[in-house]
Coordinates of C-alpha atoms in Angstrom, one line a residue:
M268 CA 92.9 102.0 96.0
V269 CA 94.8 99.0 94.6
A270 CA 94.3 100.6 91.2
P271 CA 97.1 100.7 88.6
V272 CA 97.0 104.4 88.3
M273 CA 96.0 107.4 90.4
R274 CA 96.0 111.1 89.8
G275 CA 96.6 114.0 92.1
Y276 CA 96.8 117.7 91.8
T277 CA 99.8 119.9 92.7
K278 CA 100.9 123.4 91.7
R279 CA 101.6 122.0 88.2
P280 CA 99.1 123.0 85.5
E281 CA 98.3 119.4 84.8
P282 CA 97.3 116.6 87.1
V283 CA 100.1 114.4 88.4
T284 CA 99.9 110.6 87.6
M285 CA 101.3 107.9 89.9
N286 CA 101.4 104.1 89.7
M287 CA 101.1 103.6 93.5
P288 CA 98.7 100.8 94.3
H289 CA 98.0 100.9 98.1
Y290 CA 95.5 100.0 100.8
M291 CA 94.0 102.7 103.0
F292 CA 92.6 102.2 106.5
Y293 CA 90.6 105.0 108.2
A294 CA 92.6 106.0 111.3
P295 CA 91.4 109.3 112.8
G296 CA 93.9 110.8 115.2
V297 CA 96.6 108.1 114.6
K298 CA 100.2 109.5 114.1
N299 CA 103.2 108.0 112.4
S300 CA 104.8 107.7 115.8
D301 CA 102.0 105.4 116.8
I302 CA 102.7 102.9 114.1
G303 CA 106.4 103.5 113.3
G304 CA 105.6 105.2 110.0
K305 CA 108.1 107.2 108.1
G306 CA 106.2 108.1 105.0
F307 CA 106.0 106.7 101.5
G308 CA 108.2 103.7 102.1
Q309 CA 107.7 99.9 102.3
Y310 CA 106.1 100.2 105.8
P311 CA 102.7 101.6 106.8
F312 CA 102.5 105.4 107.2
I313 CA 99.9 108.0 108.0
L314 CA 98.4 110.3 105.4
S315 CA 96.8 113.3 107.1
M316 CA 94.1 114.6 104.8
S317 CA 92.5 116.8 107.5
P318 CA 94.7 116.2 110.6
G319 CA 92.9 114.4 113.4
R320 CA 89.7 113.8 111.5
D321 CA 90.6 112.3 108.1
D322 CA 93.8 110.5 108.8
Y323 CA 94.5 107.2 107.0
I324 CA 97.1 104.4 107.4
I325 CA 98.6 103.8 103.9
V326 CA 100.1 100.4 103.1
L327 CA 101.8 100.2 99.7
V328 CA 101.6 96.9 97.8
G329 CA 104.9 95.1 97.3
E330 CA 106.9 95.5 94.1
A331 CA 105.9 92.1 92.8
E332 CA 102.2 92.9 93.4
K333 CA 102.6 96.3 91.8
A334 CA 104.2 94.8 88.7
K335 CA 101.3 92.3 88.5
I336 CA 98.7 95.0 88.8
L337 CA 100.4 97.0 86.1
S338 CA 100.7 94.0 83.9
D339 CA 97.1 92.9 84.3
S340 CA 96.0 96.5 83.5
K341 CA 98.2 96.9 80.4
E342 CA 95.2 97.5 78.1
L343 CA 93.5 99.9 80.4
L344 CA 96.7 101.9 80.9
A345 CA 97.3 102.0 77.1
D346 CA 93.7 103.3 76.6
L347 CA 94.2 106.0 79.3
C348 CA 97.5 107.0 77.7
S349 CA 95.9 107.4 74.3
Y350 CA 93.2 109.5 75.9
R351 CA 95.4 111.9 77.8
Q352 CA 99.2 112.2 77.7
Y353 CA 99.4 112.9 81.5
L354 CA 97.8 109.5 82.2
C355 CA 100.7 107.6 80.5
T356 CA 102.7 105.1 82.6
T357 CA 106.4 105.9 82.6
P358 CA 109.4 105.1 84.8
A359 CA 108.7 108.4 86.5
T360 CA 105.1 107.6 87.3
R361 CA 106.1 104.2 88.6
A362 CA 108.5 105.8 91.1
R363 CA 106.4 108.8 92.0
T364 CA 104.7 109.3 95.4
P365 CA 102.4 112.2 96.4
V366 CA 105.3 114.2 97.7
N367 CA 107.3 114.2 94.4

């Protein structure tokens, strides 16, 4: 998941785009309290897709790595943006997490 862009669905009519490259480790039954996670920060945290069975440890890449991934993917991101407006990279998509 160290991709330059990801898309999620919320109650909005269009998909929500995020520039949130990260690593995911399958960790069924692991809780934030087990790893000191606080959610969507610089430290690892748990994402519970189906609590207990489909839990994942999420580790966001650092800001320098994120900037490099976005820079290296500049052409791809431009093509995606020309295809669909909601795939454009903006300051908001760079800061967005799945909870916002």
